[in-house]
Coordinates of C-alpha atoms in Angstrom, one line a residue:
Chain A
M1 CA -14.2 -23.2 -14.2
S2 CA -11.6 -22.9 -16.8
I3 CA -9.3 -25.5 -18.4
T4 CA -6.1 -24.0 -19.5
N5 CA -5.3 -24.2 -23.2
D6 CA -1.8 -25.5 -22.7
L7 CA -3.1 -28.9 -21.9
P8 CA -3.3 -31.5 -24.7
P9 CA -6.9 -32.1 -26.0
H10 CA -7.1 -35.7 -24.7
A11 CA -6.2 -34.5 -21.2
I12 CA -8.9 -31.8 -21.4
E13 CA -11.4 -34.4 -22.6
R14 CA -10.5 -36.7 -19.7
L15 CA -10.9 -33.8 -17.3
R16 CA -14.3 -32.9 -18.7
G17 CA -15.6 -36.3 -17.9
L18 CA -14.5 -36.2 -14.3
R19 CA -16.8 -35.8 -11.4
R20 CA -17.1 -32.5 -9.8
E21 CA -19.6 -30.4 -7.9
G22 CA -23.0 -30.9 -9.4
H23 CA -21.8 -33.5 -11.9
A24 CA -22.6 -36.6 -9.8
D25 CA -22.7 -38.8 -12.9
G26 CA -19.1 -38.3 -13.7
I27 CA -16.4 -40.8 -13.2
F28 CA -13.4 -40.2 -11.0
T29 CA -9.9 -41.7 -11.0
S30 CA -7.7 -42.1 -8.0
D31 CA -4.9 -44.2 -6.6
F32 CA -6.6 -44.4 -3.2
S33 CA -6.9 -47.6 -1.4
V34 CA -10.3 -48.5 0.0
N35 CA -9.4 -47.2 3.5
E36 CA -8.0 -44.0 2.1
F37 CA -11.1 -43.4 0.0
L38 CA -13.4 -43.9 2.9
L39 CA -11.4 -41.6 5.1
V40 CA -11.1 -38.8 2.5
R41 CA -14.9 -39.0 2.1
K42 CA -15.3 -39.0 5.9
A43 CA -13.2 -35.8 6.0
G44 CA -15.8 -34.2 3.8
F45 CA -13.9 -34.4 0.4
E46 CA -14.6 -36.2 -2.8
P47 CA -11.8 -37.4 -5.1
I48 CA -12.2 -36.1 -8.7
G49 CA -9.2 -37.3 -10.6
L50 CA -5.6 -38.4 -10.7
C51 CA -3.3 -35.4 -11.4
V52 CA 0.1 -36.0 -12.8
G53 CA 3.1 -33.9 -13.7
T54 CA 6.3 -35.1 -15.3
C55 CA 9.5 -33.5 -16.2
V56 CA 12.5 -35.1 -17.9
Y57 CA 15.4 -33.0 -17.1
H58 CA 19.0 -32.8 -18.4
V59 CA 21.1 -32.1 -15.3
G60 CA 24.1 -30.0 -16.2
I61 CA 27.6 -30.7 -15.2
Q62 CA 29.5 -29.1 -12.3
Y63 CA 32.6 -30.4 -10.7
G64 CA 33.6 -29.7 -7.1
S65 CA 37.2 -28.9 -6.3
W66 CA 38.8 -32.0 -5.0
G67 CA 39.7 -30.7 -1.6
K68 CA 36.9 -28.3 -1.0
N69 CA 33.5 -28.5 0.8
Q70 CA 31.1 -26.6 -1.4
E71 CA 27.5 -26.5 -2.6
L72 CA 27.2 -27.4 -6.3
E73 CA 24.6 -24.7 -7.1
V74 CA 24.1 -25.8 -10.7
L75 CA 23.0 -29.2 -9.5
S76 CA 21.0 -27.9 -6.6
Q77 CA 19.1 -25.6 -9.0
A78 CA 18.6 -28.4 -11.5
M79 CA 17.1 -30.7 -8.9
Y80 CA 14.9 -28.0 -7.5
H81 CA 13.8 -26.6 -10.8
A82 CA 12.9 -30.0 -12.2
R83 CA 10.8 -31.0 -9.1
E84 CA 9.1 -27.6 -9.2
L85 CA 8.2 -28.1 -12.8
A86 CA 6.7 -31.5 -12.2
M87 CA 4.8 -30.2 -9.2
S88 CA 3.5 -27.1 -11.0
R89 CA 2.3 -29.2 -14.0
M90 CA 0.5 -31.5 -11.6
R91 CA -1.0 -28.5 -9.8
E92 CA -2.1 -27.0 -13.2
E93 CA -3.9 -30.2 -14.1
A94 CA -5.7 -30.1 -10.7
A95 CA -6.7 -26.5 -11.1
G96 CA -8.0 -27.4 -14.6
M97 CA -10.4 -29.9 -13.1
G98 CA -11.4 -27.5 -10.4
A99 CA -9.8 -29.4 -7.5
D100 CA -9.4 -27.8 -4.1
G101 CA -6.3 -29.7 -3.5
I102 CA -4.2 -32.8 -4.1
V103 CA -3.6 -35.4 -1.5
G104 CA -1.2 -38.4 -1.4
V105 CA 1.3 -36.7 -3.7
K106 CA 4.2 -39.0 -4.6
L107 CA 7.3 -37.2 -5.8
T108 CA 9.8 -39.5 -7.4
V109 CA 13.1 -39.1 -9.2
K110 CA 14.2 -41.8 -11.5
R111 CA 17.5 -42.3 -13.4
L112 CA 17.0 -43.3 -17.0
E113 CA 19.1 -46.3 -18.0
W114 CA 20.4 -44.9 -21.2
S115 CA 21.8 -41.7 -19.9
A116 CA 23.7 -40.7 -16.8
D117 CA 22.7 -37.0 -16.8
I118 CA 19.0 -37.3 -17.6
L119 CA 16.6 -37.6 -14.7
E120 CA 12.9 -38.2 -14.8
F121 CA 10.8 -36.4 -12.1
M122 CA 7.2 -37.3 -11.5
A123 CA 4.6 -35.9 -9.2
I124 CA 1.3 -37.8 -8.9
G125 CA -1.6 -37.5 -6.6
T126 CA -5.4 -37.5 -6.3
G127 CA -7.2 -34.2 -6.8
V128 CA -10.1 -33.7 -4.3
V129 CA -12.9 -31.2 -3.9
H130 CA -14.8 -30.3 -0.7
A131 CA -18.2 -32.1 -1.0
K132 CA -20.1 -29.1 0.2
G133 CA -18.2 -26.6 -1.9
H134 CA -16.2 -24.8 0.8
T135 CA -13.5 -22.9 -1.0
A136 CA -11.5 -22.0 2.1
F137 CA -9.5 -25.2 1.7
K138 CA -7.5 -24.0 -1.3
G139 CA -3.8 -23.4 -1.0
P140 CA -1.7 -20.3 -1.4
K141 CA -2.9 -17.8 -4.1
G142 CA -6.1 -19.7 -4.7
Q143 CA -4.2 -22.6 -6.2
P144 CA -5.1 -26.2 -5.1
F145 CA -3.3 -27.3 -2.0
T146 CA -0.7 -30.1 -2.3
S147 CA 0.3 -32.6 0.3
D148 CA 2.2 -35.9 0.5
L149 CA 0.0 -37.0 3.3
S150 CA -2.0 -40.2 2.7
G151 CA -5.8 -40.1 2.9
Q152 CA -5.6 -41.4 6.5
D153 CA -3.2 -38.7 7.5
F154 CA -5.3 -36.0 5.8
W155 CA -8.3 -37.0 7.9
T156 CA -6.2 -36.9 11.0
L157 CA -4.7 -33.5 10.2
L158 CA -8.1 -32.0 9.7
H159 CA -9.2 -33.5 13.0
A160 CA -6.1 -31.9 14.7
G161 CA -7.4 -28.6 13.5
Y162 CA -5.0 -28.0 10.6
R163 CA -5.3 -27.9 6.9
P164 CA -2.5 -28.6 4.4
L165 CA -1.2 -25.7 2.2
E166 CA 1.6 -26.9 0.1
L167 CA 4.2 -29.6 -0.2
V168 CA 7.3 -27.6 0.6
M169 CA 10.8 -28.7 -0.2
G170 CA 14.5 -27.7 -0.2
S171 CA 17.3 -29.2 -2.0
C172 CA 21.1 -28.8 -1.7
V173 CA 23.6 -30.8 -3.8
Y174 CA 26.9 -30.7 -2.0
H175 CA 30.5 -31.8 -2.7
V176 CA 32.2 -33.2 0.3
A177 CA 35.9 -32.5 0.2
H178 CA 38.3 -35.5 -0.1
Q179 CA 40.5 -35.7 2.9
G180 CA 44.1 -34.9 1.8
F181 CA 46.6 -37.8 1.8
F182 CA 48.9 -36.3 4.5
K183 CA 46.0 -35.4 6.7
S184 CA 44.7 -39.0 6.5
L185 CA 48.2 -40.2 7.3
G186 CA 48.2 -38.1 10.5
N187 CA 45.0 -39.9 11.6
V188 CA 46.3 -43.4 11.3
G189 CA 45.9 -45.2 14.6
R190 CA 43.9 -42.3 16.1
N191 CA 40.2 -42.4 17.0
T192 CA 39.2 -38.9 16.0
E193 CA 36.5 -36.8 14.4
L194 CA 37.0 -35.7 10.8
T195 CA 35.6 -32.2 11.2
N196 CA 35.7 -31.2 7.6
F197 CA 33.3 -34.1 6.8
S198 CA 31.0 -33.3 9.8
Q199 CA 31.0 -29.7 8.6
A200 CA 30.0 -30.6 5.1
L201 CA 27.0 -32.7 6.1
Y202 CA 25.9 -30.0 8.6
D203 CA 26.2 -27.2 6.1
A204 CA 24.3 -29.1 3.3
R205 CA 21.5 -30.2 5.7
E206 CA 21.2 -26.7 7.0
I207 CA 20.9 -25.2 3.5
A208 CA 18.2 -27.8 2.5
M209 CA 16.3 -27.1 5.7
E210 CA 16.5 -23.3 5.4
R211 CA 15.2 -23.5 1.8
M212 CA 12.3 -25.6 2.8
Q213 CA 11.5 -23.3 5.7
H214 CA 11.7 -20.3 3.3
E215 CA 9.0 -22.0 1.1
A216 CA 6.9 -22.5 4.2
I217 CA 7.1 -18.8 5.1
E218 CA 6.2 -17.9 1.5
A219 CA 3.2 -20.1 1.7
G220 CA 2.1 -18.4 4.9
A221 CA 2.3 -21.6 7.0
E222 CA 2.1 -21.9 10.7
G223 CA 4.2 -25.0 10.6
V224 CA 5.5 -28.0 8.6
V225 CA 4.4 -31.5 9.4
G226 CA 5.9 -34.8 8.4
V227 CA 9.3 -33.3 7.6
D228 CA 11.8 -35.8 6.3
L229 CA 15.3 -35.5 5.0
F230 CA 16.6 -37.7 2.3
E231 CA 20.2 -38.1 1.2
G232 CA 20.8 -39.3 -2.3
S233 CA 23.4 -39.6 -5.0
H234 CA 21.9 -39.7 -8.4
A235 CA 24.8 -41.4 -10.2
W236 CA 27.1 -38.5 -9.5
Q237 CA 30.7 -38.8 -8.3
P238 CA 30.9 -40.6 -4.9
H239 CA 31.5 -37.4 -3.0
V240 CA 28.5 -35.5 -4.4
I241 CA 25.4 -35.9 -2.3
E242 CA 22.0 -34.3 -2.5
F243 CA 20.2 -33.4 0.7
F244 CA 16.5 -33.1 0.1
A245 CA 14.1 -31.8 2.8
V246 CA 10.4 -32.2 2.3
G247 CA 7.2 -31.8 4.3
T248 CA 3.6 -30.5 4.2
A249 CA 3.1 -26.8 5.3
V250 CA 0.0 -26.5 7.4
T251 CA -2.1 -23.7 8.8
P252 CA -4.9 -23.7 11.5
I253 CA -8.3 -24.2 9.9
S254 CA -9.7 -20.9 11.2
T255 CA -8.6 -20.3 14.7
E256 CA -6.4 -22.8 16.3
Q257 CA -8.4 -25.5 18.1
D258 CA -8.1 -25.5 21.8
A259 CA -6.2 -28.6 23.0
S260 CA -9.2 -29.8 25.0
V261 CA -11.3 -30.0 21.8
I262 CA -9.1 -32.5 20.1
P263 CA -10.6 -35.9 20.7
D264 CA -8.7 -38.1 23.1
P265 CA -7.2 -41.0 21.1
Q266 CA -7.9 -44.4 22.5
L267 CA -5.3 -47.1 22.8
V268 CA -6.2 -50.0 20.6
L269 CA -4.8 -53.3 19.6
S270 CA -5.4 -53.9 15.9
V271 CA -6.5 -57.5 15.3
N272 CA -6.2 -57.6 11.5
N273 CA -2.5 -58.5 11.3
Chain B
M1 CA 28.7 -22.1 -16.3
S2 CA 28.1 -19.0 -18.4
L3 CA 25.1 -20.6 -20.3
L4 CA 23.6 -22.1 -17.2
G5 CA 24.4 -18.9 -15.3
K6 CA 22.3 -16.9 -17.9
L7 CA 19.5 -19.4 -17.7
F8 CA 19.3 -19.0 -13.9
G9 CA 20.0 -15.3 -14.1
N10 CA 23.3 -15.4 -12.4
T11 CA 25.8 -12.7 -13.2
S12 CA 29.5 -13.2 -12.4
D13 CA 29.1 -10.6 -9.6
A14 CA 26.3 -12.6 -8.0
A15 CA 28.3 -15.8 -8.3
A16 CA 31.3 -14.2 -6.6
A17 CA 29.1 -12.9 -3.8
Q18 CA 27.6 -16.3 -3.4
A19 CA 31.1 -17.9 -3.2
N20 CA 32.0 -15.4 -0.6
A21 CA 28.9 -16.1 1.4
S22 CA 29.5 -19.8 1.3
A23 CA 33.1 -19.4 2.4
Q24 CA 31.9 -17.4 5.4
R25 CA 29.4 -20.1 6.3
L26 CA 32.1 -22.7 6.2
A27 CA 34.4 -20.6 8.4
E28 CA 31.5 -20.3 10.9
W29 CA 30.9 -24.0 10.9
E30 CA 34.6 -24.7 11.6
R31 CA 34.6 -22.3 14.5
A32 CA 31.4 -23.7 15.9
L33 CA 32.6 -27.3 15.7
N34 CA 35.9 -26.5 17.3
V35 CA 34.5 -24.7 20.3
G36 CA 31.3 -26.6 20.6
G37 CA 28.9 -23.8 19.8
L38 CA 26.5 -23.1 16.9
P39 CA 27.0 -20.8 13.8
S40 CA 25.1 -17.6 14.1
F41 CA 22.7 -18.4 11.2
V42 CA 21.7 -21.7 12.9
E43 CA 21.0 -19.8 16.1
A44 CA 19.0 -17.3 14.2
R45 CA 16.9 -20.0 12.5
L46 CA 16.2 -21.8 15.8
G47 CA 15.6 -18.5 17.7
A48 CA 13.0 -17.5 15.0
A49 CA 11.3 -20.8 15.3
A50 CA 11.3 -20.6 19.1
S51 CA 9.7 -17.2 19.2
G52 CA 7.1 -18.1 16.5
R53 CA 8.5 -15.7 13.9
A54 CA 9.2 -18.6 11.6
P55 CA 7.0 -21.7 11.0
W56 CA 7.7 -24.7 13.2
L57 CA 9.1 -27.8 11.6
A58 CA 8.1 -31.3 12.9
T59 CA 9.1 -34.7 11.8
M60 CA 5.9 -35.9 13.3
T61 CA 3.0 -37.4 11.4
P62 CA -0.5 -35.7 11.8
V63 CA -1.5 -38.4 14.3
E64 CA 1.5 -37.6 16.4
L65 CA 1.0 -33.8 16.0
A66 CA -2.7 -34.2 17.2
M67 CA -1.6 -36.3 20.2
V68 CA 1.3 -34.2 21.4
R69 CA -0.8 -31.0 21.1
Q70 CA -3.5 -32.6 23.2
H71 CA -0.9 -33.0 25.9
G72 CA 0.3 -29.5 25.8
I73 CA 3.4 -30.2 23.7
R74 CA 4.3 -27.9 20.8
P75 CA 6.8 -28.7 18.1
I76 CA 9.5 -26.0 17.5
A77 CA 12.1 -27.0 15.0
M78 CA 13.9 -29.9 13.5
V79 CA 17.2 -30.3 15.2
S80 CA 20.2 -32.4 14.3
G81 CA 23.8 -33.3 15.2
T82 CA 26.5 -34.9 13.1
C83 CA 29.9 -36.2 13.8
W84 CA 32.1 -37.8 11.1
Y85 CA 34.4 -40.1 13.0
H86 CA 37.6 -41.8 11.9
F87 CA 38.4 -45.1 13.5
G88 CA 42.0 -45.4 14.4
Y89 CA 42.7 -47.8 17.1
S90 CA 39.1 -48.9 17.7
W91 CA 36.1 -49.2 15.4
T92 CA 33.9 -50.3 18.3
L93 CA 34.7 -47.6 20.8
G94 CA 34.6 -45.1 17.9
H95 CA 30.9 -45.9 17.5
A96 CA 30.2 -45.0 21.2
E97 CA 32.3 -41.8 20.8
G98 CA 30.6 -40.8 17.5
W99 CA 27.1 -41.2 18.8
H100 CA 27.9 -39.3 22.0
A101 CA 29.4 -36.4 20.0
A102 CA 26.5 -36.2 17.6
L103 CA 24.0 -36.2 20.6
A104 CA 25.9 -33.4 22.3
R105 CA 25.5 -31.3 19.1
L106 CA 21.8 -32.2 18.8
R107 CA 21.4 -31.1 22.5
A108 CA 23.1 -27.7 21.7
E109 CA 20.6 -27.1 18.9
A110 CA 17.7 -28.0 21.2
V111 CA 18.9 -25.6 23.9
A112 CA 19.1 -22.8 21.2
A113 CA 15.5 -23.6 20.2
G114 CA 14.5 -23.2 23.9
A115 CA 13.2 -26.8 24.0
N116 CA 12.3 -29.0 26.9
A117 CA 12.7 -32.2 25.0
V118 CA 13.7 -33.7 21.6
V119 CA 11.4 -36.5 20.4
D120 CA 11.5 -38.9 17.5
V121 CA 15.3 -38.9 17.5
K122 CA 16.6 -41.1 14.7
L123 CA 20.1 -42.4 14.3
R124 CA 21.3 -42.2 10.8
K125 CA 24.3 -42.6 8.6
I126 CA 24.7 -41.7 4.9
G127 CA 26.1 -43.9 2.2
L128 CA 29.4 -42.2 1.6
H129 CA 32.3 -44.4 2.3
H130 CA 35.6 -42.9 3.2
E131 CA 38.4 -45.2 4.5
A132 CA 37.9 -46.2 8.1
S133 CA 35.3 -43.6 9.0
M134 CA 31.6 -43.1 9.2
D135 CA 29.2 -40.3 9.9
F136 CA 27.0 -40.4 12.9
T137 CA 23.9 -38.3 12.5
V138 CA 20.9 -37.8 14.8
L139 CA 17.7 -36.0 13.7
G140 CA 14.7 -35.1 15.8
T141 CA 12.0 -32.6 16.6
A142 CA 12.6 -30.1 19.4
V143 CA 9.4 -29.6 21.5
R144 CA 8.3 -27.2 24.2
I145 CA 6.1 -28.5 27.0
E146 CA 3.5 -26.0 28.2
G147 CA 4.1 -24.9 31.8
L148 CA 7.8 -25.8 31.8
A149 CA 10.6 -23.2 31.7
K150 CA 13.3 -23.4 29.1
S151 CA 15.8 -26.1 29.9
D152 CA 19.6 -26.2 29.8
N153 CA 19.5 -29.9 29.5
P154 CA 16.6 -31.0 27.4
V155 CA 15.5 -34.6 27.4
I156 CA 16.6 -36.6 24.3
A157 CA 14.1 -39.3 23.4
T158 CA 14.8 -41.9 20.7
V159 CA 11.1 -42.8 20.7
P160 CA 8.5 -41.5 18.2
A161 CA 6.2 -38.8 19.5
L162 CA 3.3 -41.2 20.0
E163 CA 5.4 -43.4 22.3
F164 CA 6.8 -40.4 24.1
V165 CA 3.3 -39.4 25.0
R166 CA 2.3 -42.9 25.9
L167 CA 5.2 -43.2 28.3
L168 CA 4.5 -39.8 29.8
R169 CA 1.0 -40.9 30.6
S170 CA 2.4 -43.8 32.5
G171 CA 4.7 -41.5 34.5
I172 CA 7.8 -42.5 32.6
V173 CA 10.1 -40.0 30.8
P174 CA 12.5 -41.2 28.2
V175 CA 15.5 -39.1 29.0
G176 CA 18.4 -40.1 26.7
I177 CA 20.4 -42.7 24.9
A178 CA 22.7 -45.2 26.4
I179 CA 25.4 -46.9 24.4
G180 CA 27.5 -50.0 25.4
A181 CA 30.3 -50.9 23.1
Q182 CA 33.1 -53.5 23.6
Y183 CA 35.6 -55.3 21.5
N184 CA 38.4 -57.7 22.2
F185 CA 40.9 -60.0 20.5
F186 CA 41.2 -63.7 21.1
S187 CA 44.1 -66.0 20.2
P188 CA 43.1 -69.6 20.7
S189 CA 45.4 -71.7 22.7
Y190 CA 47.9 -73.9 20.8
E191 CA 46.1 -77.0 22.1
V192 CA 43.1 -76.0 19.9
T193 CA 44.9 -74.7 16.9
G194 CA 47.5 -77.4 16.9
R195 CA 44.9 -80.0 16.4
G196 CA 43.6 -78.0 13.4
L197 CA 41.0 -75.6 14.7
F198 CA 37.5 -77.1 14.9
S199 CA 38.4 -79.9 12.6
T200 CA 37.2 -82.9 14.6
W201 CA 34.2 -85.0 13.6
Y202 CA 32.4 -84.7 16.9
N203 CA 29.6 -82.5 18.0
Q204 CA 31.1 -80.3 20.6
P205 CA 30.8 -76.8 22.1
L206 CA 33.8 -74.6 21.4
T207 CA 34.1 -73.5 24.9
E208 CA 37.1 -71.3 24.6
L209 CA 35.7 -69.2 21.7
G210 CA 32.2 -69.3 23.2
G211 CA 33.6 -68.0 26.5
F212 CA 35.4 -65.2 24.8
W213 CA 32.4 -64.1 22.8
E214 CA 30.2 -64.2 25.9
R215 CA 32.7 -62.0 27.8
V216 CA 32.6 -59.4 25.0
R217 CA 28.9 -59.3 25.0
R218 CA 28.7 -59.2 28.8
E219 CA 31.2 -56.3 28.9
A220 CA 29.2 -54.3 26.3
L221 CA 26.0 -54.9 28.4
S222 CA 27.8 -53.8 31.5
K223 CA 28.9 -50.6 29.8
L224 CA 25.3 -50.1 28.7
H225 CA 24.4 -50.5 32.4
Q226 CA 26.9 -47.9 33.5
D227 CA 25.8 -45.4 30.8
T228 CA 22.2 -45.9 31.8
K229 CA 22.9 -45.5 35.5
R230 CA 24.4 -42.0 34.8
Q231 CA 21.1 -40.9 33.2
G232 CA 18.0 -42.7 34.6
H233 CA 16.4 -45.8 35.9
G234 CA 16.4 -48.2 33.1
V235 CA 17.0 -48.8 29.4
L236 CA 15.0 -50.2 26.6
A237 CA 17.7 -51.5 24.3
H238 CA 16.4 -51.5 20.7
T239 CA 19.6 -52.1 18.8
H240 CA 22.0 -54.9 19.2
F241 CA 24.9 -55.4 16.7
G242 CA 27.5 -58.0 17.1
Q243 CA 30.3 -59.5 14.9
L244 CA 32.8 -62.3 15.4
I245 CA 35.5 -62.0 12.8
K246 CA 38.3 -64.4 12.1
L247 CA 41.6 -62.7 11.2
E248 CA 44.0 -64.8 9.3
R249 CA 47.7 -64.1 10.1
E250 CA 50.9 -65.1 8.2
K251 CA 52.7 -68.0 9.8
Q252 CA 50.7 -67.7 13.0
P253 CA 47.4 -69.3 14.1
P254 CA 44.4 -67.2 13.3
Q255 CA 43.1 -64.6 15.7
F256 CA 39.5 -63.6 16.5
L257 CA 38.0 -60.2 16.9
G258 CA 34.7 -59.9 18.7
R259 CA 32.8 -56.6 18.8
H260 CA 29.4 -55.8 20.2
I261 CA 27.3 -52.6 20.3
V262 CA 24.1 -52.0 22.2
V263 CA 22.0 -48.8 21.9
G264 CA 18.9 -48.1 23.9
T265 CA 16.5 -45.5 25.2
V266 CA 17.1 -44.5 28.8
I267 CA 13.9 -44.0 30.9
H268 CA 13.3 -42.2 34.1
D269 CA 10.5 -43.7 36.1
H270 CA 8.6 -41.3 38.3
R271 CA 7.3 -43.8 40.7
S272 CA 5.4 -41.2 42.7
V273 CA 3.1 -40.7 39.7
T274 CA 0.3 -43.2 39.8
N275 CA 0.2 -45.0 36.5
A276 CA -2.7 -44.1 34.3
P277 CA -4.7 -47.2 33.5
L278 CA -4.1 -48.5 30.0
E279 CA -7.6 -49.1 28.7
I280 CA -7.2 -51.1 25.5
A281 CA -9.8 -51.7 22.9
T282 CA -9.6 -54.2 20.0
V283 CA -10.1 -52.6 16.6
V284 CA -9.8 -53.2 12.9
D285 CA -7.0 -50.9 11.7
M286 CA -7.8 -48.6 8.7
R287 CA -4.2 -48.1 7.8
D288 CA -2.6 -49.8 4.8
D289 CA 1.0 -49.5 5.8
E290 CA 2.4 -50.6 9.1
S291 CA 0.6 -48.9 11.9
P292 CA 2.8 -46.6 14.0
L293 CA 1.2 -48.3 17.0
L294 CA 2.8 -51.6 15.9
S295 CA 6.4 -50.4 15.2
T296 CA 8.2 -50.2 18.5
R297 CA 11.6 -49.5 17.1
P298 CA 12.7 -45.9 16.5
H299 CA 11.8 -45.7 12.8
G300 CA 14.3 -44.5 10.2
H301 CA 17.2 -46.1 12.0
N302 CA 19.6 -47.3 9.3
A303 CA 22.9 -47.4 11.1
Y304 CA 23.0 -51.1 12.0
S305 CA 20.5 -52.4 9.5
S306 CA 22.7 -55.3 8.4
N307 CA 25.3 -57.4 9.9
E308 CA 27.3 -57.2 6.7
E309 CA 29.2 -54.1 7.6
D310 CA 32.9 -54.3 7.8
G311 CA 35.8 -52.3 9.0
P312 CA 38.8 -52.3 11.2
I313 CA 38.1 -52.1 14.9

């Protein structure tokens, strides 16, 4: 096990104290709830420590032409690069403590009050190791796997015969053209589609999805589970929107389980709320 | 640009090539939206997912994935449809139009992915305001059901995958979305307005206005009924949105605008299939957030989240 030298000394010290294989007297940190903790243990994993990666990023400026649908590549790259930095720093910390992976990753973007073009990106999750020391659960290139699935979902995913590989994402910041004045005038009183707007949303979403899928291919995934698409405008001009696709790339545990082996879920009525 | 370009390794040639490529994409989109097809790169992506050359994409949670797999259902790709609609003479009818247009596009993507059904279809809009218009977006996961041939008319289900499977087990197929939308204007009679509208001291039902509002709602529901009849046996209407607006007019008594929109999941009941018994156990739930078993609404629906929305009809 090696701890990279790039980490500050107090972080290394914290990591040394953490619990890992054969160091049962160590202390772990995690943001698990009780239920999550029990299910991660049930899935055969032990939490070893919270991993965090932060990136404060100055997002450059790029203006879209007023009447044109276009991707703002500078902003797309900024959003992607910053998230990737936060993720890789978190992954580095996890690798340092010898984790097999990180579950429950929360990836957040926050605008800082005192500046319009500085964004804070944070990735945080709980590093886990396989209790019996199986190493086959690691992600691509021997790095810890990452996943935004909760402890509960992690347990279920393993039961469905899949293991997580990597939190994959795609970002596209897009400028939606303003409809010209004369064109708007022509639409007064008519119920009609504004195709240039439809087109912009389609194109932006498609680009974000393609990029996410590309990451999944790179990770050697069979599929991506829990995909969601977010649209956000981080204090940019009103016609600038980010489309962000994110999900967990998964692969079958060894050979894909036959459908009949997956336990039949039972219908239940929960009585605790 | 030049500094950032260097940072990201962009040369001006590469930038020009990129601009060219994006112009081509837009031209393809325009053509596709006009003739009702799909751009070649979307077909390629969906085709690759359908044949297993590219990873599948699913909006499902792991629980849903496990459950649909158990029933011989495989996710193929995430599919979507968008229509940005401008409301000219009718805001209300525009909503019905917009959703139908977006659904048709979602269906086109599902066909290209060789799907038998689209599950977990969510209705969405984004927060960009442009005059009297709105975007109608539907997102869902296209799935293939083992043993069924490709379909030209895949089933569109606005229910999460878990509910889809639960319905299938009971011999019920959610087949599509029905929409009922109606609006009307109402000018109160002089008798009412002359006395100063609603300004008496008594408790009294406002029969004229009440009757008008009831007719609008009834009409919307009857349209929902017709839309349902075209597609299946019944509808589970999950979304109701109604507004009664008072329009002040110069030197005339005020007028009222009532509008009502109902959206629901159409089901097709295969009565020949004997219903699987629902054996229900009581349990203590291990989840912290709301259990997917408890949320009956199609999640992620934000189109009518508040009654605060405004716009011309």
